[in-house]
Amino acid sequence: MNPGKLNKRIALLEQSAAPNSYGEVEDTWNEVVSMWANVRTLTGRALYQANQVHAEVTVKVIVRYRRDILENMRLRYGNRILEIVTVVNMNEENRFLEFSCKEVI
């Protein structure tokens, strides 16, 4: 992977639970770090569930290697939220991570 292709800015989001003003626990997504990435949209499809149409887009994201990234995190790319499906250490070299993500619209 050519590091010059990491030309998109993304944010890594982590879920946390905090009480709201009514005392109910709400899940919020907080930004952990912002980083450079290569973002490519791979496929898109429409799903029919419960008489409703849902669009799902599969996105591949490559970033520099970090140890603190887990599959239960999300990525924010512009105003798009990407759910991480898999995290792969490319060639087991600890240089780049490849995420397979899905964006449910």
Short mmCIF file of N, CA, C and O in Angstrom, two decimals:
data_model
loop_
_atom_site.label_atom_id
_atom_site.label_comp_id
_atom_site.label_asym_id
_atom_site.label_seq_id
_atom_site.Cartn_x
_atom_site.Cartn_y
_atom_site.Cartn_z
N MET A 1 0.85 -1.18 0.00
CA MET A 1 0.00 0.00 0.00
C MET A 1 0.88 1.23 0.00
O MET A 1 1.78 1.37 0.82
N ASN A 2 0.61 2.10 -0.93
CA ASN A 2 1.31 3.37 -1.03
C ASN A 2 0.73 4.34 0.00
O ASN A 2 -0.46 4.65 -0.06
N PRO A 3 1.52 4.86 0.95
CA PRO A 3 0.99 5.77 1.96
C PRO A 3 0.40 7.05 1.37
O PRO A 3 -0.43 7.70 2.00
N GLY A 4 0.78 7.41 0.15
CA GLY A 4 0.22 8.58 -0.50
C GLY A 4 -1.26 8.43 -0.84
O GLY A 4 -1.96 9.40 -1.09
N LYS A 5 -1.76 7.18 -0.85
CA LYS A 5 -3.17 6.94 -1.14
C LYS A 5 -4.06 7.11 0.10
O LYS A 5 -5.27 7.02 0.00
N LEU A 6 -3.45 7.34 1.26
CA LEU A 6 -4.22 7.61 2.47
C LEU A 6 -4.57 9.10 2.45
O LEU A 6 -3.97 9.92 3.13
N ASN A 7 -5.57 9.45 1.66
CA ASN A 7 -5.87 10.86 1.39
C ASN A 7 -7.25 11.31 1.86
O ASN A 7 -7.70 12.39 1.51
N LYS A 8 -7.92 10.50 2.64
CA LYS A 8 -9.24 10.85 3.17
C LYS A 8 -9.15 10.92 4.69
O LYS A 8 -8.49 10.10 5.32
N ARG A 9 -9.84 11.87 5.29
CA ARG A 9 -9.82 12.03 6.74
C ARG A 9 -11.03 11.30 7.33
O ARG A 9 -12.16 11.55 6.92
N ILE A 10 -10.78 10.40 8.28
CA ILE A 10 -11.85 9.68 8.96
C ILE A 10 -11.66 9.83 10.46
O ILE A 10 -10.59 10.21 10.93
N ALA A 11 -12.72 9.52 11.21
CA ALA A 11 -12.65 9.55 12.67
C ALA A 11 -13.05 8.18 13.19
O ALA A 11 -13.97 7.55 12.69
N LEU A 12 -12.34 7.72 14.21
CA LEU A 12 -12.65 6.47 14.88
C LEU A 12 -13.58 6.78 16.05
O LEU A 12 -13.27 7.65 16.87
N LEU A 13 -14.72 6.09 16.12
CA LEU A 13 -15.71 6.35 17.16
C LEU A 13 -15.81 5.16 18.10
O LEU A 13 -15.78 4.01 17.67
N GLU A 14 -15.96 5.47 19.39
CA GLU A 14 -16.10 4.44 20.42
C GLU A 14 -17.40 4.66 21.17
O GLU A 14 -17.76 5.79 21.48
N GLN A 15 -18.10 3.58 21.46
CA GLN A 15 -19.39 3.67 22.12
C GLN A 15 -19.20 3.78 23.63
O GLN A 15 -18.37 3.10 24.22
N SER A 16 -20.00 4.67 24.24
CA SER A 16 -20.00 4.78 25.69
C SER A 16 -21.43 5.01 26.15
O SER A 16 -22.26 5.53 25.41
N ALA A 17 -21.70 4.62 27.37
CA ALA A 17 -23.04 4.79 27.94
C ALA A 17 -22.98 5.89 28.99
O ALA A 17 -22.10 5.89 29.85
N ALA A 18 -23.94 6.81 28.90
CA ALA A 18 -24.00 7.91 29.86
C ALA A 18 -25.46 8.22 30.16
O ALA A 18 -26.32 8.11 29.28
N PRO A 19 -25.76 8.61 31.39
CA PRO A 19 -27.14 8.96 31.72
C PRO A 19 -27.54 10.29 31.10
O PRO A 19 -26.74 11.23 31.04
N ASN A 20 -28.79 10.38 30.62
CA ASN A 20 -29.29 11.64 30.08
C ASN A 20 -29.94 12.44 31.20
O ASN A 20 -29.87 12.07 32.38
N SER A 21 -30.61 13.52 30.87
CA SER A 21 -31.20 14.40 31.88
C SER A 21 -32.35 13.74 32.64
O SER A 21 -32.73 14.20 33.71
N TYR A 22 -32.90 12.65 32.10
CA TYR A 22 -33.99 11.92 32.76
C TYR A 22 -33.47 10.74 33.58
O TYR A 22 -34.25 10.00 34.17
N GLY A 23 -32.17 10.52 33.59
CA GLY A 23 -31.59 9.42 34.32
C GLY A 23 -31.53 8.12 33.54
O GLY A 23 -31.06 7.11 34.05
N GLU A 24 -31.98 8.13 32.30
CA GLU A 24 -31.92 6.94 31.46
C GLU A 24 -30.53 6.82 30.85
O GLU A 24 -29.90 7.82 30.51
N VAL A 25 -30.07 5.60 30.69
CA VAL A 25 -28.75 5.39 30.11
C VAL A 25 -28.88 5.43 28.59
O VAL A 25 -29.67 4.71 28.01
N GLU A 26 -28.08 6.29 27.97
CA GLU A 26 -28.07 6.43 26.51
C GLU A 26 -26.71 6.03 25.98
O GLU A 26 -25.69 6.32 26.59
N ASP A 27 -26.71 5.35 24.83
CA ASP A 27 -25.46 5.04 24.15
C ASP A 27 -25.07 6.22 23.27
O ASP A 27 -25.87 6.71 22.49
N THR A 28 -23.84 6.68 23.42
CA THR A 28 -23.33 7.76 22.59
C THR A 28 -22.04 7.29 21.93
O THR A 28 -21.36 6.38 22.43
N TRP A 29 -21.71 7.90 20.81
CA TRP A 29 -20.50 7.57 20.09
C TRP A 29 -19.55 8.76 20.17
O TRP A 29 -19.88 9.85 19.72
N ASN A 30 -18.38 8.55 20.77
CA ASN A 30 -17.40 9.61 20.97
C ASN A 30 -16.20 9.38 20.06
O ASN A 30 -15.76 8.24 19.88
N GLU A 31 -15.66 10.47 19.55
CA GLU A 31 -14.49 10.38 18.67
C GLU A 31 -13.26 10.06 19.50
O GLU A 31 -12.95 10.75 20.47
N VAL A 32 -12.54 9.01 19.10
CA VAL A 32 -11.30 8.62 19.78
C VAL A 32 -10.11 9.30 19.13
O VAL A 32 -9.28 9.90 19.80
N VAL A 33 -10.04 9.20 17.82
CA VAL A 33 -8.92 9.77 17.09
C VAL A 33 -9.35 10.03 15.64
O VAL A 33 -10.24 9.38 15.13
N SER A 34 -8.69 10.97 15.03
CA SER A 34 -8.91 11.25 13.61
C SER A 34 -7.65 10.79 12.88
O SER A 34 -6.54 10.95 13.39
N MET A 35 -7.82 10.17 11.70
CA MET A 35 -6.66 9.63 10.99
C MET A 35 -6.88 9.68 9.48
O MET A 35 -8.00 9.85 9.02
N TRP A 36 -5.80 9.49 8.75
CA TRP A 36 -5.85 9.46 7.29
C TRP A 36 -6.13 8.04 6.82
O TRP A 36 -5.65 7.08 7.42
N ALA A 37 -6.91 7.92 5.75
CA ALA A 37 -7.32 6.60 5.28
C ALA A 37 -7.51 6.59 3.77
O ALA A 37 -7.63 7.64 3.14
N ASN A 38 -7.56 5.38 3.23
CA ASN A 38 -7.96 5.15 1.86
C ASN A 38 -9.34 4.52 1.93
O ASN A 38 -9.51 3.48 2.56
N VAL A 39 -10.35 5.17 1.34
CA VAL A 39 -11.73 4.72 1.42
C VAL A 39 -12.22 4.37 0.03
O VAL A 39 -12.12 5.18 -0.89
N ARG A 40 -12.73 3.12 -0.12
CA ARG A 40 -13.27 2.69 -1.42
C ARG A 40 -14.61 2.01 -1.21
O ARG A 40 -14.74 1.10 -0.40
N THR A 41 -15.60 2.45 -1.96
CA THR A 41 -16.91 1.81 -1.94
C THR A 41 -16.86 0.60 -2.86
O THR A 41 -16.47 0.71 -4.02
N LEU A 42 -17.25 -0.56 -2.33
CA LEU A 42 -17.16 -1.79 -3.11
C LEU A 42 -18.50 -2.17 -3.74
O LEU A 42 -18.58 -2.37 -4.94
N THR A 43 -19.54 -2.33 -2.93
CA THR A 43 -20.83 -2.75 -3.46
C THR A 43 -21.95 -2.02 -2.75
O THR A 43 -21.79 -1.47 -1.67
N GLY A 44 -23.10 -2.06 -3.37
CA GLY A 44 -24.32 -1.53 -2.77
C GLY A 44 -25.47 -2.44 -3.13
O GLY A 44 -25.48 -3.05 -4.20
N ARG A 45 -26.43 -2.57 -2.21
CA ARG A 45 -27.59 -3.42 -2.49
C ARG A 45 -28.77 -2.93 -1.68
O ARG A 45 -28.62 -2.22 -0.70
N ALA A 46 -29.94 -3.33 -2.13
CA ALA A 46 -31.18 -2.98 -1.43
C ALA A 46 -31.71 -4.22 -0.74
O ALA A 46 -31.75 -5.31 -1.33
N LEU A 47 -32.10 -4.09 0.51
CA LEU A 47 -32.65 -5.19 1.29
C LEU A 47 -34.11 -4.91 1.57
O LEU A 47 -34.47 -3.79 1.90
N TYR A 48 -34.94 -5.91 1.45
CA TYR A 48 -36.36 -5.78 1.75
C TYR A 48 -36.63 -6.52 3.05
O TYR A 48 -36.50 -7.74 3.12
N GLN A 49 -36.99 -5.77 4.09
CA GLN A 49 -37.23 -6.35 5.39
C GLN A 49 -38.46 -5.69 5.99
O GLN A 49 -38.55 -4.47 6.03
N ALA A 50 -39.37 -6.48 6.46
CA ALA A 50 -40.58 -5.98 7.12
C ALA A 50 -41.28 -4.93 6.27
O ALA A 50 -41.67 -3.87 6.75
N ASN A 51 -41.42 -5.22 4.98
CA ASN A 51 -42.07 -4.32 4.02
C ASN A 51 -41.41 -2.96 3.91
O ASN A 51 -42.06 -1.97 3.60
N GLN A 52 -40.13 -2.88 4.21
CA GLN A 52 -39.39 -1.64 4.06
C GLN A 52 -38.12 -1.93 3.26
O GLN A 52 -37.58 -3.02 3.30
N VAL A 53 -37.65 -0.91 2.57
CA VAL A 53 -36.43 -1.04 1.78
C VAL A 53 -35.28 -0.41 2.57
O VAL A 53 -35.38 0.72 3.03
N HIS A 54 -34.19 -1.17 2.73
CA HIS A 54 -32.99 -0.67 3.38
C HIS A 54 -31.84 -0.79 2.39
O HIS A 54 -31.65 -1.85 1.79
N ALA A 55 -31.07 0.27 2.26
CA ALA A 55 -29.90 0.22 1.38
C ALA A 55 -28.68 -0.10 2.23
O ALA A 55 -28.55 0.40 3.35
N GLU A 56 -27.82 -0.95 1.71
CA GLU A 56 -26.59 -1.30 2.42
C GLU A 56 -25.42 -1.14 1.47
O GLU A 56 -25.44 -1.65 0.36
N VAL A 57 -24.41 -0.42 1.91
CA VAL A 57 -23.23 -0.16 1.10
C VAL A 57 -22.03 -0.80 1.80
O VAL A 57 -21.84 -0.61 3.01
N THR A 58 -21.21 -1.56 1.06
CA THR A 58 -20.00 -2.16 1.60
C THR A 58 -18.81 -1.28 1.22
O THR A 58 -18.65 -0.91 0.06
N VAL A 59 -17.99 -0.95 2.22
CA VAL A 59 -16.87 -0.03 2.02
C VAL A 59 -15.60 -0.68 2.57
O VAL A 59 -15.62 -1.31 3.62
N LYS A 60 -14.50 -0.51 1.84
CA LYS A 60 -13.20 -0.97 2.30
C LYS A 60 -12.39 0.25 2.70
O LYS A 60 -12.29 1.22 1.95
N VAL A 61 -11.81 0.21 3.92
CA VAL A 61 -11.03 1.33 4.45
C VAL A 61 -9.67 0.80 4.88
O VAL A 61 -9.58 -0.22 5.56
N ILE A 62 -8.61 1.50 4.48
CA ILE A 62 -7.25 1.13 4.87
C ILE A 62 -6.65 2.30 5.63
O ILE A 62 -6.71 3.44 5.18
N VAL A 63 -6.06 2.00 6.80
CA VAL A 63 -5.39 3.00 7.64
C VAL A 63 -4.04 2.46 8.08
O VAL A 63 -3.77 1.27 7.95
N ARG A 64 -3.22 3.33 8.64
CA ARG A 64 -1.97 2.87 9.24
C ARG A 64 -2.28 2.02 10.46
O ARG A 64 -3.28 2.22 11.13
N TYR A 65 -1.40 1.11 10.79
CA TYR A 65 -1.61 0.17 11.88
C TYR A 65 -1.74 0.88 13.22
O TYR A 65 -1.00 1.81 13.53
N ARG A 66 -2.73 0.45 14.00
CA ARG A 66 -2.94 0.90 15.37
C ARG A 66 -3.38 -0.31 16.18
O ARG A 66 -4.12 -1.13 15.70
N ARG A 67 -2.94 -0.37 17.42
CA ARG A 67 -3.32 -1.50 18.28
C ARG A 67 -4.67 -1.32 18.94
O ARG A 67 -5.26 -2.28 19.41
N ASP A 68 -5.17 -0.10 19.02
CA ASP A 68 -6.36 0.18 19.83
C ASP A 68 -7.67 0.12 19.05
O ASP A 68 -8.69 0.56 19.55
N ILE A 69 -7.69 -0.45 17.86
CA ILE A 69 -8.91 -0.51 17.06
C ILE A 69 -9.59 -1.87 17.25
O ILE A 69 -8.96 -2.91 17.09
N LEU A 70 -10.87 -1.83 17.59
CA LEU A 70 -11.66 -3.04 17.81
C LEU A 70 -12.83 -3.09 16.84
O LEU A 70 -13.24 -2.06 16.30
N GLU A 71 -13.40 -4.28 16.66
CA GLU A 71 -14.51 -4.44 15.72
C GLU A 71 -15.81 -3.84 16.22
O GLU A 71 -16.74 -3.66 15.44
N ASN A 72 -15.91 -3.51 17.51
CA ASN A 72 -17.15 -2.90 18.00
C ASN A 72 -17.13 -1.38 17.89
O ASN A 72 -18.02 -0.71 18.40
N MET A 73 -16.16 -0.83 17.21
CA MET A 73 -16.07 0.61 16.98
C MET A 73 -16.71 0.95 15.64
O MET A 73 -17.08 0.07 14.88
N ARG A 74 -16.82 2.23 15.37
CA ARG A 74 -17.33 2.72 14.10
C ARG A 74 -16.38 3.74 13.52
O ARG A 74 -15.53 4.28 14.22
N LEU A 75 -16.57 4.02 12.23
CA LEU A 75 -15.80 5.06 11.56
C LEU A 75 -16.76 6.12 11.06
O LEU A 75 -17.87 5.82 10.65
N ARG A 76 -16.33 7.37 11.11
CA ARG A 76 -17.11 8.46 10.51
C ARG A 76 -16.30 9.03 9.37
O ARG A 76 -15.16 9.43 9.54
N TYR A 77 -16.90 9.02 8.19
CA TYR A 77 -16.26 9.54 6.99
C TYR A 77 -17.19 10.62 6.44
O TYR A 77 -18.23 10.32 5.86
N GLY A 78 -16.85 11.86 6.66
CA GLY A 78 -17.75 12.97 6.32
C GLY A 78 -18.97 12.88 7.21
O GLY A 78 -18.85 12.86 8.44
N ASN A 79 -20.14 12.78 6.61
CA ASN A 79 -21.37 12.60 7.41
C ASN A 79 -21.88 11.17 7.34
O ASN A 79 -22.99 10.88 7.74
N ARG A 80 -21.04 10.25 6.86
CA ARG A 80 -21.39 8.83 6.78
C ARG A 80 -20.84 8.09 8.00
O ARG A 80 -19.72 8.34 8.42
N ILE A 81 -21.63 7.18 8.56
CA ILE A 81 -21.21 6.34 9.66
C ILE A 81 -21.02 4.92 9.13
O ILE A 81 -21.93 4.36 8.53
N LEU A 82 -19.83 4.36 9.35
CA LEU A 82 -19.50 3.04 8.85
C LEU A 82 -19.32 2.09 10.03
O LEU A 82 -18.52 2.37 10.94
N GLU A 83 -20.05 0.98 10.02
CA GLU A 83 -19.90 -0.05 11.05
C GLU A 83 -18.79 -1.00 10.62
O GLU A 83 -18.82 -1.53 9.51
N ILE A 84 -17.84 -1.25 11.50
CA ILE A 84 -16.73 -2.14 11.19
C ILE A 84 -17.21 -3.59 11.29
O ILE A 84 -17.74 -4.00 12.31
N VAL A 85 -17.01 -4.35 10.22
CA VAL A 85 -17.38 -5.77 10.20
C VAL A 85 -16.16 -6.62 10.52
O VAL A 85 -16.21 -7.50 11.37
N THR A 86 -15.05 -6.37 9.84
CA THR A 86 -13.80 -7.10 10.11
C THR A 86 -12.62 -6.14 10.10
O THR A 86 -12.63 -5.12 9.42
N VAL A 87 -11.59 -6.51 10.84
CA VAL A 87 -10.32 -5.78 10.87
C VAL A 87 -9.22 -6.77 10.50
O VAL A 87 -9.10 -7.82 11.14
N VAL A 88 -8.45 -6.46 9.47
CA VAL A 88 -7.39 -7.37 9.01
C VAL A 88 -6.06 -6.63 9.05
O VAL A 88 -5.93 -5.53 8.51
N ASN A 89 -5.07 -7.25 9.69
CA ASN A 89 -3.70 -6.74 9.69
C ASN A 89 -3.08 -7.18 8.38
O ASN A 89 -2.76 -8.36 8.20
N MET A 90 -2.92 -6.27 7.44
CA MET A 90 -2.48 -6.62 6.08
C MET A 90 -1.11 -7.28 6.10
O MET A 90 -0.14 -6.71 6.62
N ASN A 91 -1.03 -8.49 5.56
CA ASN A 91 0.20 -9.28 5.44
C ASN A 91 0.89 -9.51 6.79
O ASN A 91 2.07 -9.81 6.82
N GLU A 92 0.17 -9.31 7.90
CA GLU A 92 0.71 -9.51 9.26
C GLU A 92 2.00 -8.72 9.47
O GLU A 92 2.90 -9.15 10.20
N GLU A 93 2.09 -7.54 8.85
CA GLU A 93 3.31 -6.72 8.93
C GLU A 93 3.20 -5.59 9.95
O GLU A 93 4.17 -4.87 10.16
N ASN A 94 2.03 -5.39 10.54
CA ASN A 94 1.81 -4.28 11.48
C ASN A 94 2.11 -2.92 10.84
O ASN A 94 2.65 -2.02 11.48
N ARG A 95 1.76 -2.79 9.57
CA ARG A 95 1.95 -1.52 8.86
C ARG A 95 0.62 -0.88 8.51
O ARG A 95 0.47 0.33 8.64
N PHE A 96 -0.34 -1.69 8.03
CA PHE A 96 -1.65 -1.18 7.64
C PHE A 96 -2.75 -2.11 8.14
O PHE A 96 -2.55 -3.31 8.24
N LEU A 97 -3.91 -1.53 8.43
CA LEU A 97 -5.10 -2.29 8.76
C LEU A 97 -6.13 -2.08 7.67
O LEU A 97 -6.28 -0.97 7.15
N GLU A 98 -6.83 -3.15 7.31
CA GLU A 98 -7.89 -3.07 6.32
C GLU A 98 -9.21 -3.41 6.99
O GLU A 98 -9.35 -4.46 7.60
N PHE A 99 -10.15 -2.49 6.92
CA PHE A 99 -11.48 -2.70 7.48
C PHE A 99 -12.46 -3.04 6.37
O PHE A 99 -12.44 -2.41 5.32
N SER A 100 -13.31 -3.99 6.63
CA SER A 100 -14.47 -4.21 5.80
C SER A 100 -15.61 -3.61 6.61
O SER A 100 -15.85 -4.01 7.76
N CYS A 101 -16.29 -2.62 6.04
CA CYS A 101 -17.32 -1.87 6.76
C CYS A 101 -18.63 -1.91 5.99
O CYS A 101 -18.64 -2.16 4.79
N LYS A 102 -19.71 -1.65 6.71
CA LYS A 102 -20.99 -1.48 6.02
C LYS A 102 -21.65 -0.22 6.52
O LYS A 102 -21.56 0.14 7.69
N GLU A 103 -22.28 0.44 5.59
CA GLU A 103 -23.04 1.65 5.89
C GLU A 103 -24.50 1.31 5.62
O GLU A 103 -24.87 1.02 4.49
N VAL A 104 -25.31 1.33 6.65
CA VAL A 104 -26.73 1.08 6.47
C VAL A 104 -27.42 2.42 6.38
O VAL A 104 -27.30 3.26 7.27
N ILE A 105 -28.14 2.61 5.29
CA ILE A 105 -28.78 3.91 5.03
C ILE A 105 -30.23 3.84 5.39
O ILE A 105 -30.91 2.91 5.07
#
